[in-house]
mmCIF file of C-alpha atoms in Angstrom:
data_model
loop_
_atom_site.group_PDB
_atom_site.id
_atom_site.type_symbol
_atom_site.label_atom_id
_atom_site.label_comp_id
_atom_site.label_asym_id
_atom_site.label_seq_id
_atom_site.Cartn_x
_atom_site.Cartn_y
_atom_site.Cartn_z
ATOM 1 C CA MET A 1 0.000 0.000 0.000
ATOM 2 C CA THR A 2 1.197 3.502 -0.840
ATOM 3 C CA LYS A 3 0.484 6.198 1.690
ATOM 4 C CA LEU A 4 -1.628 9.074 0.361
ATOM 5 C CA THR A 5 -1.843 12.669 1.576
ATOM 6 C CA VAL A 6 -5.000 14.669 0.882
ATOM 7 C CA VAL A 7 -5.346 18.440 1.027
ATOM 8 C CA ALA A 8 -9.019 19.399 0.878
ATOM 9 C CA ASN A 9 -10.006 23.056 0.532
ATOM 10 C CA ILE A 10 -13.523 24.105 1.495
ATOM 11 C CA ILE A 11 -14.746 27.689 1.134
ATOM 12 C CA ALA A 12 -18.115 28.294 2.758
ATOM 13 C CA ASN A 13 -20.563 30.934 1.633
ATOM 14 C CA LYS A 14 -20.035 34.072 3.730
ATOM 15 C CA ASP A 15 -23.350 33.653 5.561
ATOM 16 C CA SER A 16 -22.832 29.934 6.260
ATOM 17 C CA ILE A 17 -19.385 29.899 7.862
ATOM 18 C CA ASP A 18 -20.440 28.753 11.321
ATOM 19 C CA PHE A 19 -22.862 26.153 9.980
ATOM 20 C CA VAL A 20 -20.323 24.646 7.560
ATOM 21 C CA LYS A 21 -17.650 24.691 10.277
ATOM 22 C CA ALA A 22 -19.925 22.735 12.621
ATOM 23 C CA GLU A 23 -20.650 20.185 9.879
ATOM 24 C CA LEU A 24 -16.916 19.791 9.151
ATOM 25 C CA ILE A 25 -16.141 19.304 12.842
ATOM 26 C CA LYS A 26 -18.719 16.475 12.937
ATOM 27 C CA LEU A 27 -16.564 14.564 10.420
ATOM 28 C CA ILE A 28 -13.399 14.513 12.487
ATOM 29 C CA GLU A 29 -13.902 11.831 15.127
ATOM 30 C CA VAL A 30 -15.851 9.455 12.894
ATOM 31 C CA THR A 31 -13.224 9.749 10.156
ATOM 32 C CA ARG A 32 -10.297 9.200 12.512
ATOM 33 C CA ALA A 33 -11.962 5.950 13.532
ATOM 34 C CA GLU A 34 -12.094 4.722 9.922
ATOM 35 C CA ALA A 35 -9.830 2.004 8.539
ATOM 36 C CA GLY A 36 -6.642 3.393 7.064
ATOM 37 C CA CYS A 37 -6.918 6.915 8.481
ATOM 38 C CA ILE A 38 -3.482 8.024 9.750
ATOM 39 C CA SER A 39 -4.411 11.662 10.425
ATOM 40 C CA TYR A 40 -7.330 13.999 9.701
ATOM 41 C CA ASP A 41 -6.848 17.604 10.805
ATOM 42 C CA LEU A 42 -9.135 20.573 10.204
ATOM 43 C CA HIS A 43 -7.925 24.190 9.972
ATOM 44 C CA GLN A 44 -9.504 27.605 9.440
ATOM 45 C CA ASP A 45 -7.779 30.438 7.598
ATOM 46 C CA ASN A 46 -6.801 33.371 9.813
ATOM 47 C CA GLU A 47 -7.526 35.981 7.131
ATOM 48 C CA ASN A 48 -10.552 34.386 5.483
ATOM 49 C CA PRO A 49 -12.642 32.515 8.081
ATOM 50 C CA ALA A 50 -14.770 31.038 5.266
ATOM 51 C CA HIS A 51 -11.739 28.997 4.144
ATOM 52 C CA PHE A 52 -11.184 25.569 5.741
ATOM 53 C CA VAL A 53 -8.479 22.995 5.007
ATOM 54 C CA PHE A 54 -8.417 19.321 5.916
ATOM 55 C CA TYR A 55 -4.902 17.866 5.953
ATOM 56 C CA GLU A 56 -5.274 14.107 5.774
ATOM 57 C CA ASN A 57 -3.010 11.074 5.593
ATOM 58 C CA TRP A 58 -4.328 7.671 4.507
ATOM 59 C CA GLN A 59 -2.685 4.282 4.370
ATOM 60 C CA SER A 60 -3.794 3.923 0.732
ATOM 61 C CA ARG A 61 -6.008 5.434 -1.973
ATOM 62 C CA GLU A 62 -8.486 2.597 -1.415
ATOM 63 C CA HIS A 63 -8.932 3.725 2.186
ATOM 64 C CA LEU A 64 -9.584 7.289 1.006
ATOM 65 C CA GLN A 65 -12.143 6.058 -1.514
ATOM 66 C CA ALA A 66 -13.938 4.045 1.166
ATOM 67 C CA HIS A 67 -13.974 7.168 3.343
ATOM 68 C CA LEU A 68 -15.467 9.303 0.563
ATOM 69 C CA ALA A 69 -18.177 6.692 -0.031
ATOM 70 C CA ASN A 70 -19.225 6.594 3.635
ATOM 71 C CA SER A 71 -22.593 7.805 4.846
ATOM 72 C CA HIS A 72 -21.172 10.576 7.029
ATOM 73 C CA ILE A 73 -19.686 12.221 3.946
ATOM 74 C CA ALA A 74 -23.021 11.900 2.150
ATOM 75 C CA ASN A 75 -24.700 13.441 5.197
ATOM 76 C CA TYR A 76 -22.228 16.329 5.178
ATOM 77 C CA VAL A 77 -22.791 16.949 1.466
ATOM 78 C CA ALA A 78 -26.578 16.905 1.911
ATOM 79 C CA ALA A 79 -26.462 19.175 4.979
ATOM 80 C CA THR A 80 -24.227 21.797 3.358
ATOM 81 C CA GLU A 81 -25.790 21.775 -0.126
ATOM 82 C CA GLY A 82 -25.840 25.308 -1.557
ATOM 83 C CA GLN A 83 -23.731 26.639 1.333
ATOM 84 C CA VAL A 84 -20.251 25.872 -0.002
ATOM 85 C CA GLU A 85 -18.651 28.118 -2.613
ATOM 86 C CA LEU A 86 -15.681 25.875 -3.401
ATOM 87 C CA PHE A 87 -14.613 22.342 -2.585
ATOM 88 C CA THR A 88 -11.401 20.820 -3.951
ATOM 89 C CA ILE A 89 -9.482 17.664 -3.113
ATOM 90 C CA ASN A 90 -5.821 17.231 -4.015
ATOM 91 C CA GLU A 91 -4.313 13.775 -3.739
ATOM 92 C CA MET A 92 -0.615 14.160 -3.015
ATOM 93 C CA THR A 93 2.556 12.208 -2.359
ATOM 94 C CA HIS A 94 4.541 13.007 0.768
ATOM 95 C CA ILE A 95 8.099 13.775 -0.346
ATOM 96 C CA ALA A 96 9.682 14.247 3.075
ATOM 97 C CA MET B 1 2.280 31.614 22.205
ATOM 98 C CA THR B 2 -0.430 30.498 19.803
ATOM 99 C CA LYS B 3 0.384 27.604 17.501
ATOM 100 C CA LEU B 4 0.144 28.443 13.808
ATOM 101 C CA THR B 5 -0.441 26.132 10.848
ATOM 102 C CA VAL B 6 0.783 27.170 7.412
ATOM 103 C CA VAL B 7 -0.339 25.743 4.081
ATOM 104 C CA ALA B 8 1.987 26.931 1.315
ATOM 105 C CA ASN B 9 1.123 26.198 -2.311
ATOM 106 C CA ILE B 10 3.880 26.363 -4.913
ATOM 107 C CA ILE B 11 3.228 25.770 -8.615
ATOM 108 C CA ALA B 12 6.397 25.485 -10.681
ATOM 109 C CA ASN B 13 6.628 26.369 -14.340
ATOM 110 C CA LYS B 14 6.120 23.225 -16.411
ATOM 111 C CA ASP B 15 9.745 23.134 -17.558
ATOM 112 C CA SER B 16 11.171 23.763 -14.061
ATOM 113 C CA ILE B 17 9.424 21.089 -11.988
ATOM 114 C CA ASP B 18 12.501 19.027 -11.111
ATOM 115 C CA PHE B 19 14.618 22.098 -10.393
ATOM 116 C CA VAL B 20 12.021 23.714 -8.129
ATOM 117 C CA LYS B 21 11.415 20.370 -6.382
ATOM 118 C CA ALA B 22 15.130 20.041 -5.613
ATOM 119 C CA GLU B 23 15.217 23.590 -4.233
ATOM 120 C CA LEU B 24 12.157 22.908 -2.043
ATOM 121 C CA ILE B 25 13.712 19.697 -0.716
ATOM 122 C CA LYS B 26 16.806 21.695 0.307
ATOM 123 C CA LEU B 27 14.600 23.710 2.691
ATOM 124 C CA ILE B 28 13.314 20.752 4.700
ATOM 125 C CA GLU B 29 16.135 19.764 7.043
ATOM 126 C CA VAL B 30 17.351 23.304 7.709
ATOM 127 C CA THR B 31 13.812 24.471 8.458
ATOM 128 C CA ARG B 32 13.043 21.563 10.789
ATOM 129 C CA ALA B 33 16.115 22.594 12.780
ATOM 130 C CA GLU B 34 14.795 26.149 13.237
ATOM 131 C CA ALA B 35 13.410 27.468 16.517
ATOM 132 C CA GLY B 36 9.673 26.940 16.828
ATOM 133 C CA CYS B 37 9.271 24.507 13.932
ATOM 134 C CA ILE B 38 6.912 21.701 14.994
ATOM 135 C CA SER B 39 6.549 20.093 11.551
ATOM 136 C CA TYR B 40 7.457 20.928 7.945
ATOM 137 C CA ASP B 41 6.274 18.439 5.327
ATOM 138 C CA LEU B 42 6.528 18.696 1.555
ATOM 139 C CA HIS B 43 4.081 17.050 -0.871
ATOM 140 C CA GLN B 44 3.673 16.788 -4.640
ATOM 141 C CA ASP B 45 0.295 16.583 -6.354
ATOM 142 C CA ASN B 46 -0.410 13.227 -7.989
ATOM 143 C CA GLU B 47 -2.290 14.755 -10.946
ATOM 144 C CA ASN B 48 -0.239 17.921 -11.417
ATOM 145 C CA PRO B 49 3.432 17.279 -10.589
ATOM 146 C CA ALA B 50 4.123 21.030 -10.860
ATOM 147 C CA HIS B 51 2.035 21.574 -7.710
ATOM 148 C CA PHE B 52 3.784 21.330 -4.322
ATOM 149 C CA VAL B 53 2.360 21.879 -0.838
ATOM 150 C CA PHE B 54 4.215 22.496 2.397
ATOM 151 C CA TYR B 55 2.158 21.657 5.484
ATOM 152 C CA GLU B 56 3.806 23.384 8.412
ATOM 153 C CA ASN B 57 3.174 23.828 12.117
ATOM 154 C CA TRP B 58 4.914 26.538 14.120
ATOM 155 C CA GLN B 59 4.924 27.314 17.818
ATOM 156 C CA SER B 60 3.998 30.932 17.024
ATOM 157 C CA ARG B 61 3.632 33.478 14.213
ATOM 158 C CA GLU B 62 6.912 35.063 15.369
ATOM 159 C CA HIS B 63 8.720 31.790 14.680
ATOM 160 C CA LEU B 64 7.191 31.674 11.182
ATOM 161 C CA GLN B 65 8.275 35.244 10.517
ATOM 162 C CA ALA B 66 11.839 34.473 11.631
ATOM 163 C CA HIS B 67 11.804 31.454 9.281
ATOM 164 C CA LEU B 68 10.622 33.564 6.332
ATOM 165 C CA ALA B 69 13.379 36.110 7.005
ATOM 166 C CA ASN B 70 16.140 33.486 7.017
ATOM 167 C CA SER B 71 18.858 33.312 4.398
ATOM 168 C CA HIS B 72 17.863 29.859 3.122
ATOM 169 C CA ILE B 73 14.460 31.248 2.116
ATOM 170 C CA ALA B 74 16.159 34.184 0.384
ATOM 171 C CA ASN B 75 18.437 31.699 -1.380
ATOM 172 C CA TYR B 76 15.426 29.634 -2.505
ATOM 173 C CA VAL B 77 13.657 32.736 -3.834
ATOM 174 C CA ALA B 78 16.766 33.842 -5.718
ATOM 175 C CA ALA B 79 17.424 30.362 -7.140
ATOM 176 C CA THR B 80 13.847 29.848 -8.375
ATOM 177 C CA GLU B 81 13.204 33.388 -9.668
ATOM 178 C CA GLY B 82 11.118 33.247 -12.851
ATOM 179 C CA GLN B 83 10.532 29.498 -12.447
ATOM 180 C CA VAL B 84 7.501 29.558 -10.155
ATOM 181 C CA GLU B 85 4.042 30.259 -11.529
ATOM 182 C CA LEU B 86 2.243 30.617 -8.200
ATOM 183 C CA PHE B 87 3.246 30.868 -4.555
ATOM 184 C CA THR B 88 0.694 31.362 -1.788
ATOM 185 C CA ILE B 89 0.909 31.115 1.982
ATOM 186 C CA ASN B 90 -2.171 30.617 4.143
ATOM 187 C CA GLU B 91 -1.816 31.112 7.880
ATOM 188 C CA MET B 92 -4.379 28.931 9.609
ATOM 189 C CA THR B 93 -5.665 27.886 13.009
ATOM 190 C CA HIS B 94 -5.828 24.181 13.818
ATOM 191 C CA ILE B 95 -9.404 23.437 14.894
ATOM 192 C CA ALA B 96 -8.986 19.769 15.793
#
C-alpha cells in the first residue's frame, strides 16, 4: 500500500461559515476511527474565516475512496448543499 | 504563544518542476532545525506534478516570521526566480 496525503479546501458561503464549520467538525472523530486513516486535521484560515483545510493522511487510496463513499460524507454533502462556494481535493505524495 | 499552521502552495513552471522540487527539498532539514518549527512536510500533487504543498506547524507566528526572514528562504527565492508560476501562503488555526 502507498500512503496518500490529501489536502481538501472548502470555502463556505459568507453567511454559512459557522454552519459549515460545525458540519466539518462532525466529520473529524468518525473519520479518525475509519480504517486506514493516519491523520485527519481541520484548519480555518486566519484571514478568510470562510476557508477551511483538511490535511489528511491515509494508508492507501483505497482507504480514502472508502472514506469518501461513507454515509457521514453523504450526510455532510446533503447538509451543506448550496452553502459551499468551493470544494477541492488534491491527492498528493509526501516527499519528506 | 499560539500555535500556527501554514499551508503553502507552490506551482512550478512546467519546464522547471525538477529544479524547483530540488530547491524545495533543500529547505526541509534546515527548516526543521529552526526554533519553533513543529513540523514541515513537503508534498507533490499526484495529478499535477508542478504543484507542491508544504504543510507546516509553528509554535507561534513570530517563529514563522523568523523562518521567512532566514537566508535559506532568500536563497530559494533567488534560485527559483522566474521558475515559479504561483506561490501562496495561508496562515491557519488548527481546529482539531
